Short mmCIF file of C-alpha atoms in Angstrom, two decimals:
data_model
loop_
_atom_site.label_atom_id
_atom_site.label_comp_id
_atom_site.label_asym_id
_atom_site.label_seq_id
_atom_site.Cartn_x
_atom_site.Cartn_y
_atom_site.Cartn_z
CA MET A 1456 47.86 23.19 27.47
CA LYS A 1457 48.54 26.91 27.09
CA SER A 1458 46.69 29.57 29.02
CA VAL A 1459 45.05 32.34 27.01
CA PHE A 1460 45.60 34.49 30.08
CA LYS A 1461 49.37 34.55 29.56
CA TYR A 1462 49.08 36.11 26.13
CA ALA A 1463 46.67 38.76 27.39
CA LEU A 1464 49.18 39.47 30.13
CA ALA A 1465 52.07 39.76 27.68
CA ALA A 1466 50.04 42.16 25.54
CA THR A 1467 49.26 44.31 28.57
CA ALA A 1468 52.93 44.36 29.54
CA LEU A 1469 53.83 45.34 25.97
CA VAL A 1470 51.52 48.34 26.08
CA GLY A 1471 52.97 49.37 29.44
CA PHE A 1472 56.51 49.19 28.11
CA MET A 1473 55.66 51.29 25.07
CA SER A 1474 53.93 53.89 27.21
CA ALA A 1475 56.92 54.08 29.51
CA CYS A 1476 59.15 54.82 26.54
CA GLY A 1477 57.02 57.84 25.68
CA GLY A 1478 58.29 59.88 22.77
CA ASN A 1479 61.72 58.34 22.66
CA ASP A 1480 62.65 57.91 19.00
CA GLU A 1481 65.41 55.40 19.77
CA PRO A 1482 64.47 51.80 18.91
CA ASN A 1483 63.99 49.78 22.10
CA ASN A 1484 65.11 46.56 20.45
CA PRO A 1485 68.71 46.98 19.25
CA VAL A 1486 68.81 43.39 17.98
CA ASN A 1487 65.89 43.89 15.61
CA PRO A 1488 64.45 47.45 15.43
CA ASP A 1489 61.52 46.21 13.33
CA LYS A 1490 60.21 44.06 16.18
CA PRO A 1491 57.67 45.48 18.67
CA ALA A 1492 58.71 46.34 22.20
CA THR A 1493 59.62 43.32 24.32
CA PRO A 1494 57.49 42.10 27.23
CA THR A 1495 58.18 43.30 30.75
CA ALA A 1496 58.00 41.43 34.05
CA PRO A 1497 54.35 41.06 35.02
CA ALA A 1498 52.65 41.58 38.37
CA ALA A 1499 53.61 39.42 41.33
CA SER A 1500 50.22 37.70 41.39
CA THR A 1501 50.77 36.16 37.96
CA SER A 1502 54.52 35.87 37.30
CA LEU A 1503 56.55 32.66 37.24
CA ILE A 1504 60.29 32.33 36.76
CA TYR A 1505 62.11 29.49 35.01
CA GLU A 1506 65.78 29.01 35.91
CA ALA A 1507 67.65 27.35 33.05
CA ASN A 1508 70.94 25.53 33.57
CA PRO A 1509 72.34 25.43 30.00
CA LEU A 1510 74.24 22.18 30.53
CA PHE A 1511 71.02 20.36 31.46
CA PHE A 1512 69.86 20.96 27.88
CA ALA A 1513 73.00 19.98 25.93
CA SER A 1514 76.76 19.60 26.37
CA ASP A 1515 77.37 21.73 23.27
CA ASN A 1516 75.34 24.49 21.65
CA SER A 1517 73.34 24.74 24.87
CA LEU A 1518 71.65 28.04 24.00
CA ALA A 1519 70.24 26.57 20.81
CA ALA A 1520 69.06 23.55 22.81
CA ILE A 1521 67.22 25.82 25.24
CA GLN A 1522 65.60 27.56 22.29
CA ALA A 1523 64.57 24.19 20.85
CA ARG A 1524 62.78 23.45 24.14
CA LEU A 1525 61.32 26.94 24.51
CA ASP A 1526 57.79 25.77 23.71
CA LYS A 1527 57.96 23.41 26.69
CA ILE A 1528 59.15 26.24 28.94
CA ASP A 1529 56.35 28.39 27.54
CA ASP A 1530 53.88 25.60 28.33
CA LEU A 1531 54.94 26.00 31.97
CA GLU A 1532 53.57 29.56 31.73
CA ALA A 1533 56.96 31.13 32.50
CA ASP A 1534 57.07 34.89 32.20
CA VAL A 1535 60.78 35.19 33.06
CA LEU A 1536 63.54 32.99 31.61
CA TRP A 1537 66.64 33.17 33.82
CA LEU A 1538 69.81 31.85 32.20
CA MET A 1539 72.49 30.68 34.61
CA PRO A 1540 75.94 32.16 33.78
CA ILE A 1541 76.66 31.82 30.07
CA TYR A 1542 80.08 33.50 30.11
CA ALA A 1543 83.52 32.13 29.29
CA GLN A 1544 84.64 30.10 32.31
CA GLY A 1545 88.00 30.26 34.00
CA GLN A 1546 90.43 27.35 33.99
CA LYS A 1547 93.00 28.38 36.61
CA ASN A 1548 92.18 26.89 40.04
CA ALA A 1549 88.75 26.09 38.58
CA ILE A 1550 86.27 23.42 39.67
CA GLY A 1551 83.93 23.72 36.67
CA SER A 1552 81.58 26.32 38.12
CA PRO A 1553 79.82 28.70 35.72
CA TYR A 1554 80.11 31.33 38.46
CA CYS A 1555 83.85 31.46 37.76
CA VAL A 1556 83.88 34.11 35.01
CA LYS A 1557 86.93 34.50 32.77
CA ASP A 1558 85.48 37.16 30.47
CA TYR A 1559 82.36 39.22 31.24
CA LYS A 1560 81.85 39.98 27.54
CA ALA A 1561 82.30 36.51 26.05
CA ILE A 1562 80.00 33.50 25.82
CA ASN A 1563 81.18 30.05 26.85
CA PRO A 1564 81.87 28.41 23.44
CA LYS A 1565 80.20 25.21 24.69
CA TYR A 1566 76.97 27.21 24.92
CA GLY A 1567 77.16 28.89 21.52
CA ASP A 1568 77.83 32.44 20.40
CA MET A 1569 76.21 35.87 20.36
CA ALA A 1570 74.01 34.93 17.41
CA ALA A 1571 72.66 31.95 19.36
CA LEU A 1572 71.91 34.16 22.35
CA LYS A 1573 70.15 36.76 20.21
CA ASN A 1574 68.08 34.04 18.58
CA LEU A 1575 67.06 32.68 21.98
CA VAL A 1576 66.18 36.15 23.32
CA ASN A 1577 64.13 36.99 20.24
CA ALA A 1578 62.29 33.67 20.41
CA ALA A 1579 61.55 34.12 24.11
CA HIS A 1580 60.26 37.64 23.48
CA ALA A 1581 57.99 36.29 20.75
CA ASP A 1582 56.56 33.86 23.32
CA GLY A 1583 55.88 36.66 25.81
CA MET A 1584 58.86 35.97 28.08
CA ILE A 1585 61.58 38.30 29.25
CA VAL A 1586 65.16 36.99 29.54
CA ILE A 1587 67.54 37.75 32.41
CA LEU A 1588 71.20 36.77 32.69
CA ASP A 1589 72.92 35.55 35.85
CA TRP A 1590 75.46 38.20 36.84
CA VAL A 1591 78.50 37.45 39.02
CA ALA A 1592 79.70 40.79 40.38
CA ASN A 1593 81.49 39.74 43.57
CA HIS A 1594 84.39 37.83 42.04
CA THR A 1595 86.11 36.66 38.86
CA ALA A 1596 88.09 33.65 37.70
CA TRP A 1597 91.80 33.64 38.51
CA ASP A 1598 92.59 33.84 34.80
CA ASN A 1599 90.24 36.76 34.12
CA VAL A 1600 92.14 39.40 32.14
CA TRP A 1601 91.34 41.96 34.83
CA ILE A 1602 93.79 40.22 37.19
CA SER A 1603 96.77 40.73 34.89
CA GLU A 1604 95.74 44.13 33.53
CA HIS A 1605 94.17 45.67 36.66
CA PRO A 1606 95.40 43.89 39.81
CA ASP A 1607 94.37 46.96 41.83
CA TRP A 1608 90.73 46.07 41.04
CA PHE A 1609 90.96 43.12 43.46
CA THR A 1610 91.02 42.63 47.22
CA LYS A 1611 94.51 41.92 48.60
CA ASN A 1612 95.90 40.64 51.88
CA ALA A 1613 98.64 42.22 53.98
CA ASN A 1614 101.28 40.71 51.69
CA GLY A 1615 99.73 42.30 48.62
CA ASP A 1616 98.34 39.02 47.27
CA ILE A 1617 94.89 38.87 45.64
CA VAL A 1618 92.51 36.79 47.78
CA SER A 1619 89.33 34.77 47.37
CA PRO A 1620 86.12 36.17 48.89
CA PRO A 1621 86.87 36.15 52.64
CA GLY A 1622 85.16 33.48 54.70
CA MET A 1623 83.31 31.87 51.79
CA GLY A 1624 85.60 28.97 50.88
CA TRP A 1625 85.38 29.86 47.17
CA ASN A 1626 89.02 29.22 46.30
CA ASP A 1627 88.30 29.03 42.56
CA VAL A 1628 87.59 32.78 42.34
CA ALA A 1629 89.23 36.12 43.18
CA ASP A 1630 87.49 38.83 45.22
CA LEU A 1631 86.81 42.20 43.57
CA ASN A 1632 87.50 45.48 45.39
CA TYR A 1633 84.49 47.77 45.19
CA ASP A 1634 86.46 50.69 46.60
CA ASN A 1635 87.93 50.99 43.10
CA VAL A 1636 85.85 53.38 40.97
CA GLU A 1637 87.37 52.25 37.66
CA MET A 1638 86.42 48.63 38.37
CA ARG A 1639 82.83 49.66 39.15
CA ARG A 1640 82.61 51.49 35.82
CA ALA A 1641 83.99 48.46 33.96
CA MET A 1642 81.46 46.18 35.68
CA ILE A 1643 78.54 48.41 34.71
CA ASP A 1644 79.88 48.65 31.17
CA ALA A 1645 79.96 44.84 30.98
CA MET A 1646 76.36 44.57 32.18
CA LEU A 1647 75.22 47.15 29.65
CA TYR A 1648 77.01 45.24 26.91
CA TRP A 1649 74.44 42.41 27.14
CA VAL A 1650 71.48 44.77 27.36
CA LYS A 1651 72.55 46.68 24.27
CA GLN A 1652 74.00 43.86 22.19
CA ALA A 1653 71.64 40.97 23.01
CA ASP A 1654 68.53 42.85 24.20
CA VAL A 1655 68.40 40.97 27.51
CA ASP A 1656 65.84 42.31 29.94
CA GLY A 1657 67.73 42.38 33.23
CA PHE A 1658 69.80 40.30 35.61
CA ARG A 1659 69.69 37.85 38.47
CA CYS A 1660 72.57 39.09 40.62
CA ASP A 1661 74.59 36.38 42.33
CA TYR A 1662 75.59 36.91 45.99
CA ALA A 1663 74.20 40.45 45.82
CA GLU A 1664 74.95 41.08 49.48
CA GLY A 1665 78.66 40.64 48.70
CA VAL A 1666 78.58 43.88 46.69
CA PRO A 1667 77.91 47.36 48.14
CA ASN A 1668 74.40 48.75 47.74
CA SER A 1669 75.92 51.94 46.39
CA PHE A 1670 77.20 49.98 43.39
CA TRP A 1671 73.85 48.32 42.74
CA LYS A 1672 72.08 51.68 42.83
CA GLU A 1673 74.45 53.05 40.23
CA ALA A 1674 74.32 49.89 38.08
CA ILE A 1675 70.53 49.58 38.12
CA ARG A 1676 70.12 53.27 37.30
CA SER A 1677 72.44 52.86 34.30
CA ILE A 1678 70.71 49.69 33.13
CA ARG A 1679 67.29 51.32 33.34
CA GLU A 1680 68.53 54.29 31.34
CA ALA A 1681 69.17 51.77 28.55
CA LYS A 1682 66.06 49.65 29.24
CA PRO A 1683 63.49 51.44 31.44
CA LYS A 1684 61.62 48.28 32.47
CA ALA A 1685 64.67 46.12 33.16
CA PHE A 1686 63.90 43.40 35.72
CA MET A 1687 66.40 42.96 38.56
CA LEU A 1688 66.51 39.96 40.91
CA ALA A 1689 68.93 39.80 43.85
CA GLU A 1690 70.19 36.57 45.34
CA ALA A 1691 70.00 37.96 48.84
CA SER A 1692 68.07 37.80 52.10
CA ASP A 1693 68.61 41.43 53.13
CA PHE A 1694 65.63 43.63 52.36
CA LYS A 1695 68.04 46.59 52.09
CA LEU A 1696 68.63 45.40 48.52
CA TYR A 1697 65.18 46.78 47.72
CA ASP A 1698 66.63 50.23 48.47
CA ALA A 1699 69.02 49.72 45.55
CA ASP A 1700 65.91 49.35 43.35
CA PHE A 1701 65.92 45.59 42.92
CA ASP A 1702 62.46 44.33 41.95
CA MET A 1703 62.76 41.01 43.73
CA ILE A 1704 64.95 39.22 46.28
CA TYR A 1705 64.98 35.67 47.58
CA ASP A 1706 62.74 34.48 50.39
CA TRP A 1707 65.86 32.95 51.87
CA THR A 1708 64.33 30.67 54.52
CA TYR A 1709 61.23 29.59 52.57
CA CYS A 1710 62.69 26.39 51.09
CA THR A 1711 64.13 25.33 54.45
CA ASP A 1712 60.81 26.06 56.18
CA LEU A 1713 58.91 24.00 53.58
CA GLN A 1714 61.30 21.08 54.09
CA ALA A 1715 60.79 21.32 57.86
CA PHE A 1716 57.05 20.88 57.34
CA TYR A 1717 57.51 17.90 55.00
CA ASN A 1718 59.90 16.28 57.48
CA GLY A 1719 57.54 16.70 60.44
CA LYS A 1720 59.67 19.32 62.17
CA SER A 1721 57.06 22.08 61.80
CA THR A 1722 53.30 22.30 61.42
CA PHE A 1723 51.71 23.70 58.29
CA ASP A 1724 50.14 26.48 60.37
CA LYS A 1725 53.55 27.59 61.65
CA PHE A 1726 55.06 27.33 58.18
CA VAL A 1727 52.32 29.52 56.67
CA GLU A 1728 52.50 32.00 59.54
CA LYS A 1729 56.24 32.49 59.05
CA THR A 1730 55.74 32.80 55.29
CA LEU A 1731 52.98 35.41 55.51
CA ASN A 1732 54.83 37.38 58.19
CA ARG A 1733 57.68 37.87 55.73
CA ASP A 1734 55.17 39.01 53.11
CA LYS A 1735 54.09 41.84 55.42
CA THR A 1736 57.58 43.34 55.37
CA VAL A 1737 57.96 43.45 51.57
CA PRO A 1738 57.77 47.05 50.28
CA ALA A 1739 54.90 47.96 47.98
CA GLY A 1740 55.64 47.07 44.36
CA LYS A 1741 58.42 44.62 45.31
CA GLN A 1742 58.41 40.82 45.28
CA LEU A 1743 59.91 37.70 46.88
CA LEU A 1744 61.14 34.64 44.98
CA ARG A 1745 60.13 31.22 46.33
CA TYR A 1746 61.16 27.76 45.14
CA VAL A 1747 61.08 24.07 45.98
CA VAL A 1748 64.65 23.63 44.72
CA ASN A 1749 67.20 25.72 42.90
CA HIS A 1750 70.66 24.90 41.58
CA ASP A 1751 72.27 25.19 45.03
CA VAL A 1752 69.64 23.25 46.98
CA ILE A 1753 69.49 20.19 44.71
CA SER A 1754 73.31 20.10 44.66
CA GLU A 1755 73.34 19.75 48.44
CA LYS A 1756 70.37 17.48 49.21
CA SER A 1757 68.37 14.77 47.49
CA PRO A 1758 64.57 15.02 47.10
CA GLN A 1759 64.36 12.19 49.65
CA GLN A 1760 66.20 14.28 52.22
CA MET A 1761 64.20 17.41 51.42
CA TYR A 1762 60.64 16.19 50.95
CA GLY A 1763 60.60 12.45 51.67
CA SER A 1764 60.51 11.35 48.04
CA PRO A 1765 61.02 12.65 44.49
CA GLU A 1766 57.25 12.14 44.04
CA ALA A 1767 56.62 14.80 46.67
CA MET A 1768 58.11 17.64 44.66
CA PRO A 1769 55.08 18.49 42.45
CA GLY A 1770 52.90 18.79 45.58
CA ALA A 1771 55.53 20.96 47.26
CA PHE A 1772 55.50 23.13 44.15
CA VAL A 1773 51.70 23.39 44.40
CA ILE A 1774 52.06 24.76 47.93
CA THR A 1775 54.77 27.16 46.80
CA SER A 1776 52.73 28.43 43.85
CA PHE A 1777 49.44 28.90 45.66
CA LEU A 1778 50.60 30.56 48.89
CA SER A 1779 51.87 33.98 47.82
CA GLN A 1780 54.65 35.86 46.03
CA VAL A 1781 56.48 34.47 42.95
CA PRO A 1782 57.28 30.78 42.36
CA MET A 1783 60.21 29.45 40.38
CA ILE A 1784 60.83 26.24 38.46
CA TYR A 1785 64.43 25.06 38.21
CA SER A 1786 65.18 23.24 34.97
CA GLY A 1787 65.24 19.55 35.74
CA MET A 1788 62.16 19.49 37.93
CA GLU A 1789 60.27 18.44 34.83
CA ALA A 1790 62.90 15.77 34.17
CA GLY A 1791 62.74 14.43 37.70
CA PHE A 1792 65.53 14.66 40.28
CA ASP A 1793 66.08 11.23 41.80
CA ASN A 1794 69.12 12.26 43.80
CA ARG A 1795 71.48 15.15 44.40
CA THR A 1796 72.23 16.80 41.07
CA ALA A 1797 75.23 19.11 40.79
CA PHE A 1798 75.11 22.23 38.63
CA ILE A 1799 78.91 22.26 38.36
CA ASN A 1800 80.01 20.19 35.35
CA ALA A 1801 76.35 19.26 34.87
CA LYS A 1802 75.23 16.68 32.30
CA PRO A 1803 72.27 16.82 29.90
CA LEU A 1804 69.01 15.52 31.35
CA THR A 1805 66.41 13.19 29.90
CA TRP A 1806 63.10 15.02 30.01
CA ASN A 1807 60.08 13.24 31.50
CA ALA A 1808 56.89 13.83 29.49
CA ALA A 1809 54.61 12.77 32.36
CA LEU A 1810 56.30 15.14 34.82
CA GLN A 1811 56.27 17.91 32.25
CA LYS A 1812 52.51 17.48 31.95
CA LYS A 1813 52.07 17.56 35.73
CA TYR A 1814 53.91 20.85 36.03
CA GLU A 1815 52.06 22.27 33.04
CA GLU A 1816 48.74 21.47 34.74
CA ILE A 1817 49.87 23.07 38.00
CA CYS A 1818 51.14 26.18 36.22
CA ASP A 1819 47.95 26.48 34.16
CA ALA A 1820 45.92 26.32 37.37
CA TYR A 1821 48.22 28.89 38.97
CA LYS A 1822 47.69 31.33 36.13
CA GLU A 1823 43.96 30.72 35.89
CA THR A 1824 43.41 31.50 39.58
CA ALA A 1825 45.32 34.78 39.64
CA VAL A 1826 42.24 36.82 40.57
CA ALA A 1827 41.27 34.54 43.45
CA ARG A 1828 44.85 34.51 44.76
CA GLY A 1829 44.65 38.28 45.06
CA GLY A 1830 42.36 37.76 48.05
CA ASP A 1831 42.97 36.71 51.64
CA LEU A 1832 44.59 33.37 52.36
CA LYS A 1833 43.12 30.99 54.94
CA VAL A 1834 44.32 27.59 56.15
CA TYR A 1835 41.37 25.23 56.68
CA SER A 1836 43.16 21.98 57.47
CA SER A 1837 46.79 21.78 58.58
CA GLY A 1838 47.35 18.21 59.72
CA SER A 1839 50.55 16.32 58.93
CA LYS A 1840 48.43 13.88 56.85
CA GLY A 1841 46.99 16.51 54.53
CA VAL A 1842 46.34 20.23 54.23
CA ILE A 1843 43.70 22.45 52.67
CA PHE A 1844 44.17 26.17 52.19
CA GLY A 1845 42.75 28.73 49.82
CA HIS A 1846 42.09 32.29 48.77
CA THR A 1847 38.81 34.12 48.30
CA ASN A 1848 38.60 37.40 46.41
CA GLY A 1849 35.06 38.65 45.85
CA ASP A 1850 33.19 35.89 44.05
CA LYS A 1851 36.40 34.04 43.11
CA THR A 1852 37.76 31.20 45.25
CA VAL A 1853 40.61 28.71 44.91
CA LEU A 1854 41.01 25.75 47.28
CA VAL A 1855 44.19 23.67 47.36
CA ALA A 1856 44.55 20.24 48.97
CA VAL A 1857 48.00 18.62 49.31
CA ASN A 1858 49.11 15.31 50.81
CA PRO A 1859 52.72 15.60 52.15
CA THR A 1860 52.91 11.87 52.95
CA GLY A 1861 53.58 8.65 51.08
CA ASN A 1862 50.20 7.18 52.04
CA ALA A 1863 46.73 7.85 50.62
CA VAL A 1864 44.72 10.18 52.85
CA GLN A 1865 41.36 11.89 53.14
CA VAL A 1866 41.24 15.56 54.12
CA LYS A 1867 38.05 17.18 55.40
CA VAL A 1868 36.64 20.00 53.29
CA PRO A 1869 35.63 23.15 55.22
CA ILE A 1870 31.90 23.02 55.87
CA ALA A 1871 31.38 26.39 54.16
CA PHE A 1872 32.33 24.82 50.80
CA VAL A 1873 30.63 21.42 51.07
CA GLY A 1874 28.09 21.12 48.25
CA ASP A 1875 29.38 24.16 46.36
CA LYS A 1876 29.75 23.75 42.61
CA MET A 1877 33.47 23.98 41.84
CA GLU A 1878 35.87 22.94 39.10
CA GLU A 1879 38.71 20.56 39.84
CA LEU A 1880 41.31 22.23 37.65
CA ILE A 1881 43.76 19.37 37.13
CA SER A 1882 41.10 16.94 35.89
CA ASP A 1883 38.93 19.71 34.37
CA THR A 1884 35.89 18.27 36.20
CA ASP A 1885 32.89 20.13 37.60
CA LEU A 1886 31.56 18.75 40.88
CA ALA A 1887 29.68 19.50 44.06
CA MET A 1888 32.35 19.69 46.76
CA PRO A 1889 32.31 16.55 48.92
CA SER A 1890 32.80 16.55 52.68
CA ALA A 1891 36.30 15.13 52.24
CA VAL A 1892 38.94 15.07 49.51
CA SER A 1893 40.76 11.82 48.73
CA LEU A 1894 44.45 12.25 47.92
CA ASP A 1895 46.90 9.63 46.68
CA ALA A 1896 50.42 9.46 48.12
CA TYR A 1897 52.00 12.91 47.70
CA GLY A 1898 48.90 13.90 45.76
CA TYR A 1899 47.19 17.25 45.35
CA LYS A 1900 43.97 18.74 43.99
CA ILE A 1901 43.11 22.31 43.04
CA PHE A 1902 39.51 23.57 43.04
CA SER A 1903 38.15 26.84 41.70
CA LYS A 1904 34.86 28.71 41.53
#
């Protein structure tokens, strides 16, 4: 089911982008000047990011495979499509990681070519999504041409040897030296290449804290000169990255805190308190990214270790979506992770239609309750056997009930809502709110009025 709201949102973003461009006669879509302006990242209360691992979609021609599944991503109400690194990968000292970049201006031939990327970007834009690329600025592959042509662009030890990023254990990559002005210019030029040639809308910047803020300020300024509404996401925990004009950074401890609640090591009240306290420190107009899993997390732990069961993940995503800030879906959640799943040398997944539908229903409910979620959040029930929380904004209310356990439970409804006429969004059922909500193992229900 598709939400009409998303298309109204995309239209609003379109108008905003065109207004921002003012009287500029230059076409803002270098791929196809006849197309209208592309969408821009929407407000925090309504946006949702989809992280796509190309190899989960196909072993070859992965970009085309993502495009073939774009309608399913669109059905998840994604506003932002984040592509994990698509660049030519290094072979020297390599372990198969896409974050080992051999050529910043070349596409991994297993993924396709520039035409395939342009087709994907254009199709995403037509569906109201923006597209951001994963950018790896801290390091390169050992067989990147920069090493042979510009060895002074890299960090060296006392013996004059190029080194890996200190203290990280990333022996498959070589550390870049940001004291070198020429290297900085080349890095910005490479980022602009994708904006100008493929019309991408911004970047998710890997290990952003490993690069000086002064570089990010310069890079983001240059990118926004080419695309004024470029969206910039930093993989970082340091709020100083906002000073470099990033739009969004990671809520670094959120996923760990959520797991602590599911594993009985924290109460829901404490989890929410920590989450909302971080919200208070986010500068106006900026955002935090929150997720149940991403490519790193699911590579390190199984769903059983994180949340007690693979069946718990949709409910954990409900909590993540309906608390605050911006949720993310990592490709594969809708296929179902039964165990640890590496992103390095990843294999194509078999998509699960039933799980896809579950996430579609959650995302539809998330979008449809945007107004209510703009109000104050209150936790009504926080027991380890079931929680109820919600937002009220004027005459709009959303109530969310989640069971974090593998047993069926009943959770008491706050007395103020008992008897109220509400809609249960997942089942599309109108009802008078009962005194208690019945939840199956790892179940959830979302009510709105």
